[in-house]
Coordinates of C-alpha atoms and ligand atoms in Angstrom, one line a residue:
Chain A
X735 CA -50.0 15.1 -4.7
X736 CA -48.7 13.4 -1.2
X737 CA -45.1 14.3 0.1
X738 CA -43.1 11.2 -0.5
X739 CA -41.0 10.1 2.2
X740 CA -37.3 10.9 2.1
X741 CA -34.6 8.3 1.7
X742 CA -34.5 7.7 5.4
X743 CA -37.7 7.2 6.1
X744 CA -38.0 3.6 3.8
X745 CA -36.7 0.4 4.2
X746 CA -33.8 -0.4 3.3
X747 CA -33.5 -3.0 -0.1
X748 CA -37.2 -2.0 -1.7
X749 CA -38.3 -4.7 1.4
X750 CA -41.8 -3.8 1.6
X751 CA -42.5 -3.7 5.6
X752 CA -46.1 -3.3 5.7
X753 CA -48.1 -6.8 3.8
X754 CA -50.6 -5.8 1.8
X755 CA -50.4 -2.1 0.5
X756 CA -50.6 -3.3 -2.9
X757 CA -54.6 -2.4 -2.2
X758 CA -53.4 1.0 -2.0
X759 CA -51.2 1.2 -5.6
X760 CA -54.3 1.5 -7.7
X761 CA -53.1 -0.3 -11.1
X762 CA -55.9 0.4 -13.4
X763 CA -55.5 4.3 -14.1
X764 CA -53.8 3.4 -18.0
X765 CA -56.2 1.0 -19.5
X766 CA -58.1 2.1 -23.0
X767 CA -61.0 0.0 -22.8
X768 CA -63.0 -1.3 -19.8
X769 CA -65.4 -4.6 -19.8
X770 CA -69.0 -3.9 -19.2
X771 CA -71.1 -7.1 -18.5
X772 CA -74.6 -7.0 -19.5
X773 CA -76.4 -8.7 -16.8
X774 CA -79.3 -9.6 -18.8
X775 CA -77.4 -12.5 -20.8
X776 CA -74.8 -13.0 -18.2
X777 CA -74.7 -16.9 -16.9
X778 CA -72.9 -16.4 -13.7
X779 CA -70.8 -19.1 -14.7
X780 CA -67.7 -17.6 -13.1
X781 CA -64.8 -17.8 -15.8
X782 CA -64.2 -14.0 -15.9
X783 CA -63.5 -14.2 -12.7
X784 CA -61.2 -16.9 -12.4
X785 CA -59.4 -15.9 -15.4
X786 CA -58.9 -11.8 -15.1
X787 CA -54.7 -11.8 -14.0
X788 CA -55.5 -8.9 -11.7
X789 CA -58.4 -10.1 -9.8
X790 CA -60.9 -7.2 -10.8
X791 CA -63.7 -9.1 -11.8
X792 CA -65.8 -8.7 -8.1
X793 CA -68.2 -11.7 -7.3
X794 CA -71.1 -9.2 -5.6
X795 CA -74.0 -10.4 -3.1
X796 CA -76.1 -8.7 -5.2
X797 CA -79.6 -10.6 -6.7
X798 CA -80.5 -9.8 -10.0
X799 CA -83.7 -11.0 -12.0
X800 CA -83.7 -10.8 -15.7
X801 CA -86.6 -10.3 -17.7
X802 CA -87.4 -13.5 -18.6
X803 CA -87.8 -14.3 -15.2
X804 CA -84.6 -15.7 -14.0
X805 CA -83.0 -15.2 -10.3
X806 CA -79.8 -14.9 -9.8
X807 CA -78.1 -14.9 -6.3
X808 CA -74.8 -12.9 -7.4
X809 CA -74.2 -10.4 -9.8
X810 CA -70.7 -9.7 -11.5
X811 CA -69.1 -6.6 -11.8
X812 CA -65.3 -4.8 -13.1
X813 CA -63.7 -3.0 -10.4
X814 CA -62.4 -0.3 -12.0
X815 CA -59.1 0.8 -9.6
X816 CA -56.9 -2.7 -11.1
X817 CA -59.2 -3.6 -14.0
X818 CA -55.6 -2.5 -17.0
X819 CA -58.3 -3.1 -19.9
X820 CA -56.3 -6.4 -21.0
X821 CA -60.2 -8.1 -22.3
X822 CA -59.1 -11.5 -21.5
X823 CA -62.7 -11.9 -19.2
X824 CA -64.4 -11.0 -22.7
X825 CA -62.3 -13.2 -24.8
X826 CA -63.2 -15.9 -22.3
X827 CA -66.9 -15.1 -21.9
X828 CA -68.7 -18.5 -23.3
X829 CA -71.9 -16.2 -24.1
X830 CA -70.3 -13.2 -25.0
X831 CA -71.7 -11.2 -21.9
X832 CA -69.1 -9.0 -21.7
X833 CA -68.4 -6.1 -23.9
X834 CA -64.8 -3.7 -23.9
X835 CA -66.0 -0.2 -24.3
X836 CA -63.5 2.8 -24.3
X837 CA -63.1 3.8 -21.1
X838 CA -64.6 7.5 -21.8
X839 CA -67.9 5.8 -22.8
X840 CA -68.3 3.9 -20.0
Chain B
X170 CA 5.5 -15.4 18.4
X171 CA 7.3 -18.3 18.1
X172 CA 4.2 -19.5 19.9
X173 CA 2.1 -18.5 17.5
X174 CA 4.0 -19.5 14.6
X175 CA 3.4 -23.2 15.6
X176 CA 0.1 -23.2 15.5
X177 CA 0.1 -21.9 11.9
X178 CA -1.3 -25.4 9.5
X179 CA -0.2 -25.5 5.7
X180 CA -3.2 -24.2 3.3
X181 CA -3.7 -22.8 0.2
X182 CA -6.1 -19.6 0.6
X183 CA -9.0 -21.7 -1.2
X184 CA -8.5 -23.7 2.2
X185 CA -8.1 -21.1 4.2
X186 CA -11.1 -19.7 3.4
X187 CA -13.3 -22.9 3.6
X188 CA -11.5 -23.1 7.4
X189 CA -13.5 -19.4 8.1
X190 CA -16.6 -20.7 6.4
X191 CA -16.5 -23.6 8.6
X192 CA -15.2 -21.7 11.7
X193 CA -18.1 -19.0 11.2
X194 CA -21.1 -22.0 11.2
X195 CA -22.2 -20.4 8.1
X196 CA -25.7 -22.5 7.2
X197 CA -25.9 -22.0 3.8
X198 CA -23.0 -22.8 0.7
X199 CA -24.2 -22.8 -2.8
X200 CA -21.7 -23.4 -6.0
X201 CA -21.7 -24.5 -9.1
X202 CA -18.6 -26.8 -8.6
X203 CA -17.1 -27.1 -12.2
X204 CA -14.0 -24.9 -13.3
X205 CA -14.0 -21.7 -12.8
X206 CA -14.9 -22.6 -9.5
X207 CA -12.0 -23.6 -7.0
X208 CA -11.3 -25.7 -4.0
X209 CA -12.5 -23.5 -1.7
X210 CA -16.4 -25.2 -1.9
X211 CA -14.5 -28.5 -2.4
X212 CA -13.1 -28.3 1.1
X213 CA -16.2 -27.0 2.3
X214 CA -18.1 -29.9 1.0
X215 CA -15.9 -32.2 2.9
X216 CA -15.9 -30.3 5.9
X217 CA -20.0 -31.1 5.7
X218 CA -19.3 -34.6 4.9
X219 CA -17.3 -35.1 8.0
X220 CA -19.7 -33.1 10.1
X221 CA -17.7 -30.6 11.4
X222 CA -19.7 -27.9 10.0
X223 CA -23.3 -28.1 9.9
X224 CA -24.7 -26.2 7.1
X225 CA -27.1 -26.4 3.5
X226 CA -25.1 -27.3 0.3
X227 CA -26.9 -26.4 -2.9
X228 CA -25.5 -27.3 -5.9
X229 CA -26.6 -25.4 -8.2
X230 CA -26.7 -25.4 -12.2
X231 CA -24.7 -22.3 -12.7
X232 CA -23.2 -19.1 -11.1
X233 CA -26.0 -17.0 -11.9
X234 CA -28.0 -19.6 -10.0
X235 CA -25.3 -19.9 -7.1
X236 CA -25.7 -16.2 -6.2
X237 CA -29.4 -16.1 -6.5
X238 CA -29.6 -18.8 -3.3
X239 CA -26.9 -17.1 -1.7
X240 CA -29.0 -14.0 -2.0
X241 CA -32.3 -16.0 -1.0
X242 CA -30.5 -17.7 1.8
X243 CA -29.1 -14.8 3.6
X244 CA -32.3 -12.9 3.0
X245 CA -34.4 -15.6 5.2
X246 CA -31.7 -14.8 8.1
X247 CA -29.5 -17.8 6.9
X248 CA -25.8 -16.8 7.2
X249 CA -24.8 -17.6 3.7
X250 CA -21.8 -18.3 1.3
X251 CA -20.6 -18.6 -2.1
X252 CA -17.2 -18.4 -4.2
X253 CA -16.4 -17.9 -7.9
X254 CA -13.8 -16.5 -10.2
X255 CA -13.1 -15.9 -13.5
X256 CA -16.6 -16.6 -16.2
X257 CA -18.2 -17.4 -13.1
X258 CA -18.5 -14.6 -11.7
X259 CA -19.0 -12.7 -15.0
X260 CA -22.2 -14.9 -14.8
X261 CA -23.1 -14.1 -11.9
X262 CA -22.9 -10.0 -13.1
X263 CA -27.1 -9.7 -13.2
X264 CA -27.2 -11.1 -9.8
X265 CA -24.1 -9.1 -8.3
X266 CA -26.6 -5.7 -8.4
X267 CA -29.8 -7.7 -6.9
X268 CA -27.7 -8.7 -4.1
X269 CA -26.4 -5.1 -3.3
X270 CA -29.5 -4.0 -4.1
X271 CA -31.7 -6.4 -1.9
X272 CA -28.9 -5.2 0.8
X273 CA -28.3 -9.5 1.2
X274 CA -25.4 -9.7 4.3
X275 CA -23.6 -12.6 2.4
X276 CA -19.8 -13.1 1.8
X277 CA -18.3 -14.9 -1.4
X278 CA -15.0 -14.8 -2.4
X279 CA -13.4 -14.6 -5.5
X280 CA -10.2 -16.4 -6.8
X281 CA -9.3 -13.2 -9.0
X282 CA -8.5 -14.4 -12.9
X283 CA -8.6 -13.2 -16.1
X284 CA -11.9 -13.2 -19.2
X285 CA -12.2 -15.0 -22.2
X286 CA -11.6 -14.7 -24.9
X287 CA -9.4 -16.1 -25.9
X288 CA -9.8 -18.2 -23.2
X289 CA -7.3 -17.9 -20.3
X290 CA -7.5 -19.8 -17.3
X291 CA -4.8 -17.7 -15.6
X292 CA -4.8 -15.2 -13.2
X293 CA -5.1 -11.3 -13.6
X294 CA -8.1 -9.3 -11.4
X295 CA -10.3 -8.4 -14.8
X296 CA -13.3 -10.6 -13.1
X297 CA -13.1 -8.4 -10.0
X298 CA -12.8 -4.9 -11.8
X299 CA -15.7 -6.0 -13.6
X300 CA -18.2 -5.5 -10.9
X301 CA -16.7 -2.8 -9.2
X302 CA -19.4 -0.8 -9.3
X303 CA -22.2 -3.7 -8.3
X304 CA -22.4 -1.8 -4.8
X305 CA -20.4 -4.7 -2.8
X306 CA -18.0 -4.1 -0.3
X307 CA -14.7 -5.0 -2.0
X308 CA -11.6 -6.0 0.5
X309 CA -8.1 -7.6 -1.2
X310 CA -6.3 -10.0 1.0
X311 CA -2.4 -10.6 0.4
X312 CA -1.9 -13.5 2.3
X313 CA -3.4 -16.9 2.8
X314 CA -4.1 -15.3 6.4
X315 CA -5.2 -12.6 5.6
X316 CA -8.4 -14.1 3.8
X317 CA -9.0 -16.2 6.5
X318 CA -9.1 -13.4 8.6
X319 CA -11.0 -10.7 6.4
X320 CA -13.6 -13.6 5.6
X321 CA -14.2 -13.3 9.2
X322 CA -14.1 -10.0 9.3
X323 CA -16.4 -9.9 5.9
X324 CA -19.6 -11.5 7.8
X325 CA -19.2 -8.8 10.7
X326 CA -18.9 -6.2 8.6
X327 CA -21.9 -7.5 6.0
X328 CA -24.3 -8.3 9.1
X329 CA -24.4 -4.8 10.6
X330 CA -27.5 -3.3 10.5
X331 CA -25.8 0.0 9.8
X332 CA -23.9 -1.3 6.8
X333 CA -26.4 -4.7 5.5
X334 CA -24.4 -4.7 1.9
X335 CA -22.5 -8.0 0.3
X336 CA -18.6 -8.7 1.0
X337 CA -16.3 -9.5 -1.7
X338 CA -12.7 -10.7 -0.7
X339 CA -10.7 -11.1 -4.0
X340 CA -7.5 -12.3 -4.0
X341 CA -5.2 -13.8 -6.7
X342 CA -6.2 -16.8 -9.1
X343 CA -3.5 -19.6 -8.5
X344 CA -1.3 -17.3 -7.4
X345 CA -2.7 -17.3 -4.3
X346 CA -5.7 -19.5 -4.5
X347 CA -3.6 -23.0 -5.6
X348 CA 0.1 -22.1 -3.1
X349 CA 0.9 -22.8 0.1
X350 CA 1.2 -20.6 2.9
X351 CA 1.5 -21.3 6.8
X352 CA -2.1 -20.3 8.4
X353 CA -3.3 -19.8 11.9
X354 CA -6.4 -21.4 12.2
X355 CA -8.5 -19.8 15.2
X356 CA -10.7 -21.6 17.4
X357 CA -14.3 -22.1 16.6
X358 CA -16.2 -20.8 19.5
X359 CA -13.8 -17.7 19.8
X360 CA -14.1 -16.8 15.9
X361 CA -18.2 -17.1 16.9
X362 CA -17.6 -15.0 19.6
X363 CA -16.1 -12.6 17.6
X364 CA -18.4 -12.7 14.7
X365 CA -21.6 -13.7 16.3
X366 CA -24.9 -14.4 14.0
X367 CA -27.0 -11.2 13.2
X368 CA -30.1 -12.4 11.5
X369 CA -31.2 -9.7 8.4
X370 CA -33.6 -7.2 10.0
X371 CA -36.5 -7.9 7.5
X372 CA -35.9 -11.5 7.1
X373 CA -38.9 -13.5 4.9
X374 CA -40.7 -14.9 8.4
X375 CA -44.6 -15.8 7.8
X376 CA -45.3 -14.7 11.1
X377 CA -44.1 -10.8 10.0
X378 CA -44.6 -11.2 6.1
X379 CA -42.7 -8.5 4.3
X380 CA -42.2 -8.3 0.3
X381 CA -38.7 -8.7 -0.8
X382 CA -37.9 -7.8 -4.8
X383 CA -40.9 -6.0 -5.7
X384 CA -41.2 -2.9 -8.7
X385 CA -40.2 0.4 -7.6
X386 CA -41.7 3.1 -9.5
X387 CA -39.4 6.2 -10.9
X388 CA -40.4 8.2 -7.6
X389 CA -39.0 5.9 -5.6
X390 CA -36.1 3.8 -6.7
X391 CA -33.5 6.6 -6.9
X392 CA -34.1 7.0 -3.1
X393 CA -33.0 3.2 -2.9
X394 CA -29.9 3.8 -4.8
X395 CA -28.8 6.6 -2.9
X396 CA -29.6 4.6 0.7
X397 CA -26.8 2.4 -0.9
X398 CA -24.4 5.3 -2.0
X399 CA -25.0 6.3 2.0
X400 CA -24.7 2.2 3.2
X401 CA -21.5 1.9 1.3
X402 CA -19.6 5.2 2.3
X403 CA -21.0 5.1 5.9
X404 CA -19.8 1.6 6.3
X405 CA -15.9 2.7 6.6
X406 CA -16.2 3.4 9.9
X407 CA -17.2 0.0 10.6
X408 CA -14.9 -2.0 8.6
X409 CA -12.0 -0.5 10.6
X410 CA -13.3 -0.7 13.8
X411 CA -14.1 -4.3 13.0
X412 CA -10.3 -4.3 11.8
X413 CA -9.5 -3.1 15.0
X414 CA -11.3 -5.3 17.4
X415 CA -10.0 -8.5 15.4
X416 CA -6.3 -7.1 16.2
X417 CA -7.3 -6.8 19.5
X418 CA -8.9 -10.3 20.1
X419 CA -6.7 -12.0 17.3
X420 CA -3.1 -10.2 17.1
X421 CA -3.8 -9.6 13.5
X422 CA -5.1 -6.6 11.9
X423 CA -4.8 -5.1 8.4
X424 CA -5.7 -1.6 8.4
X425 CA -8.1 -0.4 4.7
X426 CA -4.8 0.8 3.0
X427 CA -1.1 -0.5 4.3
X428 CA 2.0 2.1 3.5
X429 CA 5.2 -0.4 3.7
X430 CA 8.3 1.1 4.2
X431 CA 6.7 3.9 2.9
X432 CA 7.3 6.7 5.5
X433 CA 11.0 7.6 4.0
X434 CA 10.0 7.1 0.7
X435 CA 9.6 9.7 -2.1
X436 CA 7.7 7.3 -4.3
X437 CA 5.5 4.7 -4.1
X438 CA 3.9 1.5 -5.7
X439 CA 0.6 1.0 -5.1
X440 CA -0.6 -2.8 -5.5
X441 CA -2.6 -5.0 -4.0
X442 CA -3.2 -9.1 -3.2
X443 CA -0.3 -11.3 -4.5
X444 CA 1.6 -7.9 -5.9
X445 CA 1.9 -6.8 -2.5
X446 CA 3.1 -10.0 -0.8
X447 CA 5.7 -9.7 -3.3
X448 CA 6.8 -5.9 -2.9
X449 CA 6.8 -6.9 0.2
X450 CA 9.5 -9.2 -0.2
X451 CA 11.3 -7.7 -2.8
X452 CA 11.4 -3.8 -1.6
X453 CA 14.4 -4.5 0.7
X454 CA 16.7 -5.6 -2.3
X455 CA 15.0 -2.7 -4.1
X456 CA 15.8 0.0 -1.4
X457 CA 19.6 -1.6 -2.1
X458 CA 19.6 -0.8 -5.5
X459 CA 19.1 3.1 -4.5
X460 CA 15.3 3.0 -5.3
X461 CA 13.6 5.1 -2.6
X462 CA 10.0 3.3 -3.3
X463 CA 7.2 1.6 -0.8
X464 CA 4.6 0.2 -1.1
X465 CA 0.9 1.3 -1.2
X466 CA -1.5 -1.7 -0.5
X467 CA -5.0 -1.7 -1.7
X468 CA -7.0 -3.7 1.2
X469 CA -10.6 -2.5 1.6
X470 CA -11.3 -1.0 -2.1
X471 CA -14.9 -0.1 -1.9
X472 CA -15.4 1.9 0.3
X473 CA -12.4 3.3 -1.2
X474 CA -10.5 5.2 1.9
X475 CA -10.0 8.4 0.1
X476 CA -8.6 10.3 3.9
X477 CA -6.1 7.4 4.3
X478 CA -4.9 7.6 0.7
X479 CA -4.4 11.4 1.3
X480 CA -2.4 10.5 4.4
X481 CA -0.2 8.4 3.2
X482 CA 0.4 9.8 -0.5
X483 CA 0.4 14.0 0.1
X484 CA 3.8 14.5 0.7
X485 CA 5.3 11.7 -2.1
X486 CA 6.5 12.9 -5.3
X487 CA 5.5 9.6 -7.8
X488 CA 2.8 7.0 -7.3
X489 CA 3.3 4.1 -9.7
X490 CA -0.1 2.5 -9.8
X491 CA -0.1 -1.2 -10.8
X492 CA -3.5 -2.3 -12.4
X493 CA -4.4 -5.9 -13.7
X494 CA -7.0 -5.5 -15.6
X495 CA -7.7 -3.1 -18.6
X496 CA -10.1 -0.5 -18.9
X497 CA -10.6 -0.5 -22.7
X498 CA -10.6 2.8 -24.3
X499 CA -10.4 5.1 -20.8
X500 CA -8.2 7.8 -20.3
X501 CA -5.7 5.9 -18.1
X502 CA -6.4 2.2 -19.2
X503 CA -5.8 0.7 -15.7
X504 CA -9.2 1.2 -14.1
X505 CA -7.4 2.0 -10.7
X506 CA -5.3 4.6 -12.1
X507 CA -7.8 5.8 -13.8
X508 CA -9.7 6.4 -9.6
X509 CA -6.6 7.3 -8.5
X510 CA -6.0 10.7 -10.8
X511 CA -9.4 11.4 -10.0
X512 CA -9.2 11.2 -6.4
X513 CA -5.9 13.2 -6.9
X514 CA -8.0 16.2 -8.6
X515 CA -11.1 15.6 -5.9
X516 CA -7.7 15.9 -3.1
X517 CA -6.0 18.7 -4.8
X518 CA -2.2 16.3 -4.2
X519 CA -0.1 17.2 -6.8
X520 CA 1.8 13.5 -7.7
X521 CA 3.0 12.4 -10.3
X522 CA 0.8 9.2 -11.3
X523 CA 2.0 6.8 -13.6
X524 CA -0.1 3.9 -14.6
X525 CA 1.1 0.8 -15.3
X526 CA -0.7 -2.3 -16.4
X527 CA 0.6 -5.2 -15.9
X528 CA 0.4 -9.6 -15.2
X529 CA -2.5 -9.6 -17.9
X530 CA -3.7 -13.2 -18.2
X531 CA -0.4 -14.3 -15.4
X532 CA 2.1 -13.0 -17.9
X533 CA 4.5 -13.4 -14.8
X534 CA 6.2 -10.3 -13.5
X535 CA 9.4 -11.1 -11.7
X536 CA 12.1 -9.5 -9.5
X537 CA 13.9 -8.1 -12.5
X538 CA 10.2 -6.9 -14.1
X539 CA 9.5 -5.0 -10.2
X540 CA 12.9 -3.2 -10.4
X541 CA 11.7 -1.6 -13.5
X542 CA 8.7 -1.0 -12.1
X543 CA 10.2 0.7 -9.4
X544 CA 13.1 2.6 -11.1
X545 CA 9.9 4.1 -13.3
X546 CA 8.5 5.3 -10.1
X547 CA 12.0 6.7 -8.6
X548 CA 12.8 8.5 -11.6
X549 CA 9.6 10.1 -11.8
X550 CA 9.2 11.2 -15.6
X551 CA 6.0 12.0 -16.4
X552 CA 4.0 9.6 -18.7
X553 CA 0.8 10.4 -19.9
X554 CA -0.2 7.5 -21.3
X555 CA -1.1 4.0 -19.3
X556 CA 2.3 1.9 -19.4
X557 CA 1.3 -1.6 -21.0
X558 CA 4.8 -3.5 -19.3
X559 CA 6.0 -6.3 -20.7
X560 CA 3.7 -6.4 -24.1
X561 CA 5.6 -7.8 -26.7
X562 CA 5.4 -4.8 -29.7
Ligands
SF4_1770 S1 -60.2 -6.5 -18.9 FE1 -58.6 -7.8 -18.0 S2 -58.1 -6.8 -16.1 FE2 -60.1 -6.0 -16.7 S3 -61.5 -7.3 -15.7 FE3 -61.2 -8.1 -17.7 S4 -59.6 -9.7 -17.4 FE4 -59.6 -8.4 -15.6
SF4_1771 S1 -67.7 -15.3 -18.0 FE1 -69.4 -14.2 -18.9 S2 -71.1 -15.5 -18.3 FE2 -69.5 -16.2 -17.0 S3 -69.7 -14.9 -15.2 FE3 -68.4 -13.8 -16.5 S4 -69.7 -12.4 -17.6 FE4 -70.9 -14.0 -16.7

């Protein structure tokens, strides 16, 4: 494990001095299950995304072409460091893409 | 002196407060104006009104709500001010910690009174003892003048980046909140002279974002307490020399603990705001009556100034210690006396403390009621238990 700083070395109040280290506090180490989006029946319709509260639901460049023939541009995918497990992106799913495994499994 | 005397103006100390507000250019005031607030954000409202003080007045739907801008004010590098008393500043309790905690530079004073229920609107300090331990700086004033001067004092004091913690400056409800004393009103550019603007160090600025109020994990919020057990202590040095510096530019200083006619004495009474004016005027008659008792006065409370306590009390033989509010169910029921015995074990001084609790909800204590305060402390029994004078049994 890192040293942690002493009491002199933070700012004073909890003021966090340096924007943006959230990225560092990795959130998602305590979740149960994890989403899994099948790609095959995936519309890219974008509501997981908009709706996951802890923006882990990552919008990749990434084409994909299903069997039947379809192109997609973008591909969708859980990043797993802030994803907490909470399955509101497969609650929300309007084709039922997405699927919460236990986290072991996946 | 003379000289000086003239220049003193009629106020109550709800006044003479709103006069240092106005006299420090302090940019934001928040209250919830409704009982229990006082005239002190009356006056300042007026003050804005006629445009001699150019600041933000929030009203706000409640204490609780009054802090919080106070808080967020002062936090954006806004000098900012609120006042309270009584359920009011119970209210404001949740907010009292954040403050502290946040380490906002913001000043409010309190008009000291007693809790409901029942319902009292009357003085006694039971709001202030409340939130002793909230992590503010905690000064008593005894005068009209003297909160004038320690709310100048207070934004010195509350602005240094050694020290960044709140100021409290209680004095009495009504007794000293609604009565008129002669004040010396400074003048405006000297007072900001004095007590220049120094903007919070990690003020909210877009240009240098920073996160104010965020979670802190078990590993590292104990660290933030104790930067504030450090603040706080390390801040005595401070408040005197701020003391000092007013004395020297103003004529007036105070001292964090006052001994009154205490150097002959073999036993003292220790009080503070409205108490202490009184002593003060009564211990001469006292001292006639064969009583050889001073007076300890309470100023600067937290920090409490253990080394000047030890000064003035090691070689007195009875310390009477007057508290106004009740610690319900302590060893020594007046929360001060209750401090006091420990600071005497922590000190190794061997006096004999008597705790008295006294003026619950302004039951008034008179000349007649300080004599037999005083004759307790010169005869010097020992009582173990807290002395509830006056209570009808
Ligand atoms: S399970 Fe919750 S946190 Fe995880 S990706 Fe879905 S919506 Fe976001
Ligand atoms: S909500 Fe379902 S269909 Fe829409 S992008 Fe997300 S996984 Fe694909």
């Amino acid at each position: 494990m890192e040293k942690l700083v002493s009491y002199k070395e933070m700012a004073p109040g909890g003021i966090v001095v340096n924007p943006g280290n959230s990225l560092e506090y990795k959130t998602g180490d305590w979740k149960v299950l994890i989403p899994v989006i099948n790609q095959e029946t995936c519309t890219r319709c974008r509501i997981c995304w908009y709706v996951c509260p802890d923006n882990a639901i990552v919008e990749l460049d990434k084409e994909y072409t299903t069997k039947k023939n379809r192109k997609y541009k973008v591909s969708y995918d859980v990043n797993a460091d802030f994803c907490k497990g909470c399955g509101m992106c497969a609650q929300e799913c309007p084709v039922k893409a997405i699927e919460m495994v236990p986290v072991e499994v996946a | 002196m003379l000289e000086e005397a003239k220049r003193a103006i009629p106020l109550s100390t709800n006044h003479a407060i709103a006069y240092a507000v106005k006299d420090l250019d302090v940019d934001v005031i928040s209250a919830y104006p409704i009982t229990p607030q006082t005239t002190v954000v009356e006056k300042i409202s007026e003050f804005i009104a006629k445009g001699e003080l150019d600041a933000e007045y929030i009203h706000v739907e409640s204490e609780h709500s009054a802090l919080s801008a106070a808080i967020s004010a002062s936090l954006t590098g806004a000098r900012a001010f609120t006042a309270t008393a009584s359920q009011g500043f119970a209210l404001m309790h949740e907010m009292l910690h954040i403050a502290s905690g946040l380490r906002a530079p913001l000043v409010m004073s309190v008009a000291m009174r007693s809790l409901s229920a029942p319902i009292s609107i009357w003085n006694d300090q039971s709001d202030l003892f409340n939130a002793r331990d909230a992590g503010w700086i905690i000064i008593f004033a005894h005068t009209a003048q003297e909160a004038y001067d320690t709310i100048i004092q207070s934004y010195k004091i509350a602005e240094d980046h050694n020290v960044l913690l709140p100021v409290m400056v209680g004095y009495d409800g009504y007794v000293m909140s609604h009565t008129i004393e002669p004040v010396i009103i400074e003048d405006k550019e000297k007072v900001m002279k004095f007590a220049p603007k120094v903007q919070y160090p990690f003020k909210l600025d877009p240009d240098k974002p920073v996160s104010i109020g965020s979670i802190t994990p078990p590993e590292y919020y104990y660290e933030f307490k104790y930067q504030q057990v450090q603040a706080i202590n390390g801040s005595l040095p401070t408040i005197e020399k701020v003391d000092e510096d007013f004395g020297k530019t103003f004529g007036r200083n105070y001292g964090l603990m006052e001994c009154y006619m205490c150097e002959d004495a073999d036993s003292l009474i220790m009080a503070n705001a409205s108490y202490a004016s009184t002593l003060k005027a009564f211990l001469p008659e006292i001292r006639k009556q064969g009583l050889n008792v001073g007076l300890l006065r309470l100023r600067v409370y937290r920090p409490f100034p253990l080394q000047k306590f030890v000064e003035y009390t090691s070689d007195k033989k009875n310390l009477l210690v007057i508290d106004r509010a009740i610690s319900y169910g302590a060893p020594y029921q007046g929360p001060l006396a209750n401090e006091i015995s420990g600071a005497m074990v922590k000190e190794g001084l061997k006096l004999n403390l008597i705790s008295v609790v006294a003026g619950i909800g302004q039951r008034t204590v008179e000349f007649e009621d300080f004599l037999a305060l005083a004759r307790l402390a010169h005869e010097g029994r020992r009582h173990e238990e807290t002395i509830f004078y006056g209570v009808r049994e």
